Amino acid sequence: MPVSGLPPYDPQNIFARILRGEIPCRKVHEDDHALAFHDINPQAPVHVLVIPKGAYVSAADFHATATDAEIAGFWRAVGQVARELGLEQPGHRLLANMGLAAGQEVPHFHVHIFGGRALGPMLTPGG
Ligand code: 5GP
């Protein structure tokens, strides 16, 4: 059981299939540790997903069990993608949904990068 409490890694999850090239994506970056591609249902003018190449169910799983090289490589890729997309100015948002309470839909760790407009409050106010 991975540390997130989510089910064990499912090699048939959609991002695993994208990594294997079984499903197309609009790729923006790829290196040894990460793949970045446009979200299929964008929530902002720029909405890119960055995923590690390793099989990690969630943020908790990745941060507890990935190697230092994978973690460094992944987060450097997040920064590189934001920079290459021209999002450092005026800014952008990074978001990672972790587990059921956060509404994580795809059980392969991923970071969303949002940009291209003023992004408003971080969360919708609510109970
Ligand atoms: P989560 O809710 O797990 O944080 O985010 C999953 C994201 O993956 C969603 O924003 C959703 O639009 C995106 N997504 C789901 N399936 C696909 C797909 O087949 N291709 C791409 N490019 N994005 C996907």
mmCIF file of C-alpha atoms and ligand atoms in Angstrom:
data_model
loop_
_atom_site.group_PDB
_atom_site.id
_atom_site.type_symbol
_atom_site.label_atom_id
_atom_site.label_comp_id
_atom_site.label_asym_id
_atom_site.label_seq_id
_atom_site.Cartn_x
_atom_site.Cartn_y
_atom_site.Cartn_z
ATOM 1 C CA MET A 1 0.000 0.000 0.000
ATOM 2 C CA PRO A 2 1.524 3.338 -0.964
ATOM 3 C CA VAL A 3 1.874 5.929 1.759
ATOM 4 C CA SER A 4 -0.964 8.113 0.424
ATOM 5 C CA GLY A 5 -3.710 5.658 1.344
ATOM 6 C CA LEU A 6 -4.665 5.470 -2.309
ATOM 7 C CA PRO A 7 -4.760 2.022 -3.942
ATOM 8 C CA PRO A 8 -1.488 0.514 -5.175
ATOM 9 C CA TYR A 9 -0.076 1.971 -8.384
ATOM 10 C CA ASP A 10 -2.223 1.036 -11.379
ATOM 11 C CA PRO A 11 -0.028 0.698 -14.476
ATOM 12 C CA GLN A 12 -3.131 1.205 -16.614
ATOM 13 C CA ASN A 13 -3.834 4.703 -15.258
ATOM 14 C CA ILE A 14 -4.120 7.333 -17.979
ATOM 15 C CA PHE A 15 -0.798 9.030 -17.242
ATOM 16 C CA ALA A 16 1.071 5.712 -17.258
ATOM 17 C CA ARG A 17 -0.414 5.113 -20.693
ATOM 18 C CA ILE A 18 0.661 8.577 -21.835
ATOM 19 C CA LEU A 19 4.197 7.873 -20.546
ATOM 20 C CA ARG A 20 4.281 4.646 -22.588
ATOM 21 C CA GLY A 21 3.071 6.497 -25.677
ATOM 22 C CA GLU A 22 -0.163 4.499 -25.828
ATOM 23 C CA ILE A 23 -2.247 7.685 -25.607
ATOM 24 C CA PRO A 24 -1.216 10.951 -27.271
ATOM 25 C CA CYS A 25 -0.542 14.161 -25.410
ATOM 26 C CA ARG A 26 0.427 17.717 -26.314
ATOM 27 C CA LYS A 27 3.947 17.521 -24.937
ATOM 28 C CA VAL A 28 5.745 20.650 -23.765
ATOM 29 C CA HIS A 29 8.792 19.122 -22.069
ATOM 30 C CA GLU A 30 10.467 15.768 -21.493
ATOM 31 C CA ASP A 31 13.669 14.797 -19.725
ATOM 32 C CA ASP A 32 15.022 11.839 -17.755
ATOM 33 C CA HIS A 33 12.713 12.421 -14.787
ATOM 34 C CA ALA A 34 9.623 14.256 -16.002
ATOM 35 C CA LEU A 35 7.086 14.671 -18.771
ATOM 36 C CA ALA A 36 4.968 17.831 -19.152
ATOM 37 C CA PHE A 37 1.914 18.165 -21.366
ATOM 38 C CA HIS A 38 -1.200 20.290 -21.744
ATOM 39 C CA ASP A 39 -4.227 19.308 -19.669
ATOM 40 C CA ILE A 40 -7.037 17.905 -21.813
ATOM 41 C CA ASN A 41 -9.590 20.075 -19.972
ATOM 42 C CA PRO A 42 -7.774 23.353 -19.309
ATOM 43 C CA GLN A 43 -8.910 25.507 -16.400
ATOM 44 C CA ALA A 44 -6.787 28.513 -17.443
ATOM 45 C CA PRO A 45 -5.269 29.818 -20.707
ATOM 46 C CA VAL A 46 -2.176 27.805 -19.810
ATOM 47 C CA HIS A 47 -2.785 24.559 -17.917
ATOM 48 C CA VAL A 48 0.062 22.098 -18.040
ATOM 49 C CA LEU A 49 0.601 18.900 -16.081
ATOM 50 C CA VAL A 50 4.059 17.776 -15.006
ATOM 51 C CA ILE A 51 4.434 14.124 -14.054
ATOM 52 C CA PRO A 52 7.415 12.088 -12.872
ATOM 53 C CA LYS A 53 8.461 9.207 -15.076
ATOM 54 C CA GLY A 54 8.470 6.820 -12.121
ATOM 55 C CA ALA A 55 5.402 4.963 -10.889
ATOM 56 C CA TYR A 56 4.190 7.074 -7.951
ATOM 57 C CA VAL A 57 0.529 7.149 -6.965
ATOM 58 C CA SER A 58 0.536 10.513 -5.225
ATOM 59 C CA ALA A 59 2.543 13.400 -3.841
ATOM 60 C CA ALA A 60 2.922 11.544 -0.542
ATOM 61 C CA ASP A 61 4.164 8.411 -2.301
ATOM 62 C CA PHE A 62 6.592 10.394 -4.466
ATOM 63 C CA HIS A 63 8.069 12.460 -1.648
ATOM 64 C CA ALA A 64 8.492 9.456 0.647
ATOM 65 C CA THR A 65 9.837 6.906 -1.803
ATOM 66 C CA ALA A 66 11.377 8.557 -4.891
ATOM 67 C CA THR A 67 15.139 8.926 -5.030
ATOM 68 C CA ASP A 68 16.788 12.269 -4.380
ATOM 69 C CA ALA A 69 17.686 12.425 -8.091
ATOM 70 C CA GLU A 70 14.073 11.833 -9.112
ATOM 71 C CA ILE A 71 12.771 14.465 -6.702
ATOM 72 C CA ALA A 72 15.349 17.048 -7.723
ATOM 73 C CA GLY A 73 14.900 16.257 -11.401
ATOM 74 C CA PHE A 74 11.132 16.471 -11.193
ATOM 75 C CA TRP A 75 10.994 19.799 -9.353
ATOM 76 C CA ARG A 76 13.664 21.319 -11.588
ATOM 77 C CA ALA A 77 11.497 20.286 -14.541
ATOM 78 C CA VAL A 78 8.484 22.042 -12.990
ATOM 79 C CA GLY A 79 10.536 25.219 -12.754
ATOM 80 C CA GLN A 80 11.930 24.829 -16.248
ATOM 81 C CA VAL A 81 8.486 24.306 -17.780
ATOM 82 C CA ALA A 82 7.068 27.391 -16.046
ATOM 83 C CA ARG A 83 10.043 29.416 -17.236
ATOM 84 C CA GLU A 84 9.858 28.102 -20.802
ATOM 85 C CA LEU A 85 6.123 28.840 -20.958
ATOM 86 C CA GLY A 86 6.855 32.452 -20.017
ATOM 87 C CA LEU A 87 4.961 32.181 -16.742
ATOM 88 C CA GLU A 88 7.522 33.491 -14.259
ATOM 89 C CA GLN A 89 6.165 37.002 -14.858
ATOM 90 C CA PRO A 90 3.479 37.978 -13.965
ATOM 91 C CA GLY A 91 3.233 34.657 -12.134
ATOM 92 C CA HIS A 92 1.540 31.304 -12.108
ATOM 93 C CA ARG A 93 0.075 28.709 -9.770
ATOM 94 C CA LEU A 94 1.342 25.238 -8.899
ATOM 95 C CA LEU A 95 -1.181 22.755 -7.535
ATOM 96 C CA ALA A 96 -1.041 19.080 -6.609
ATOM 97 C CA ASN A 97 -4.157 17.248 -5.497
ATOM 98 C CA MET A 98 -3.235 14.514 -3.026
ATOM 99 C CA GLY A 99 -5.733 11.787 -2.321
ATOM 100 C CA LEU A 100 -9.465 11.602 -2.059
ATOM 101 C CA ALA A 101 -10.175 14.734 -0.012
ATOM 102 C CA ALA A 102 -8.372 16.846 -2.600
ATOM 103 C CA GLY A 103 -10.224 15.199 -5.467
ATOM 104 C CA GLN A 104 -7.181 13.569 -7.066
ATOM 105 C CA GLU A 105 -8.592 11.913 -10.184
ATOM 106 C CA VAL A 106 -5.545 10.362 -11.785
ATOM 107 C CA PRO A 107 -3.508 8.076 -9.499
ATOM 108 C CA HIS A 108 -0.096 9.063 -10.857
ATOM 109 C CA PHE A 109 1.522 12.008 -9.046
ATOM 110 C CA HIS A 110 1.223 15.223 -11.026
ATOM 111 C CA VAL A 111 1.620 18.951 -10.569
ATOM 112 C CA HIS A 112 -0.679 21.370 -12.358
ATOM 113 C CA ILE A 113 0.798 24.620 -13.674
ATOM 114 C CA PHE A 114 -1.807 27.333 -14.284
ATOM 115 C CA GLY A 115 -1.132 30.686 -15.915
ATOM 116 C CA GLY A 116 -2.073 33.169 -18.580
ATOM 117 C CA ARG A 117 -4.556 35.187 -16.540
ATOM 118 C CA ALA A 118 -5.080 36.551 -13.052
ATOM 119 C CA LEU A 119 -5.887 33.393 -11.128
ATOM 120 C CA GLY A 120 -7.982 34.791 -8.283
ATOM 121 C CA PRO A 121 -8.248 33.328 -4.791
ATOM 122 C CA MET A 122 -6.423 30.129 -4.059
ATOM 123 C CA LEU A 123 -9.554 28.255 -2.975
ATOM 124 C CA THR A 124 -13.253 28.846 -3.394
ATOM 125 C CA PRO A 125 -14.473 30.006 0.002
ATOM 126 C CA GLY A 126 -16.619 27.369 1.632
ATOM 127 C CA GLY A 127 -17.264 25.232 4.646
HETATM 128 P P1 5GP B 1 -6.362 15.714 -10.668
HETATM 129 O O1 5GP B 1 -7.816 15.987 -10.421
HETATM 130 O O2 5GP B 1 -6.034 14.246 -10.549
HETATM 131 O O3 5GP B 1 -5.447 16.595 -9.876
HETATM 132 O O4 5GP B 1 -6.087 16.155 -12.161
HETATM 133 C C1 5GP B 1 -6.160 15.288 -13.242
HETATM 134 C C2 5GP B 1 -6.096 16.126 -14.492
HETATM 135 O O5 5GP B 1 -5.810 15.273 -15.573
HETATM 136 C C3 5GP B 1 -7.382 16.866 -14.819
HETATM 137 O O6 5GP B 1 -7.143 18.265 -14.870
HETATM 138 C C4 5GP B 1 -7.799 16.286 -16.172
HETATM 139 O O7 5GP B 1 -8.364 17.249 -17.046
HETATM 140 C C5 5GP B 1 -6.480 15.738 -16.701
HETATM 141 N N1 5GP B 1 -6.611 14.618 -17.605
HETATM 142 C C6 5GP B 1 -7.388 13.511 -17.417
HETATM 143 N N2 5GP B 1 -7.248 12.663 -18.445
HETATM 144 C C7 5GP B 1 -6.382 13.243 -19.316
HETATM 145 C C8 5GP B 1 -5.836 12.838 -20.567
HETATM 146 O O8 5GP B 1 -6.131 11.772 -21.112
HETATM 147 N N3 5GP B 1 -4.954 13.691 -21.165
HETATM 148 C C9 5GP B 1 -4.606 14.887 -20.581
HETATM 149 N N4 5GP B 1 -3.733 15.641 -21.265
HETATM 150 N N5 5GP B 1 -5.094 15.295 -19.407
HETATM 151 C C10 5GP B 1 -5.971 14.481 -18.773
#
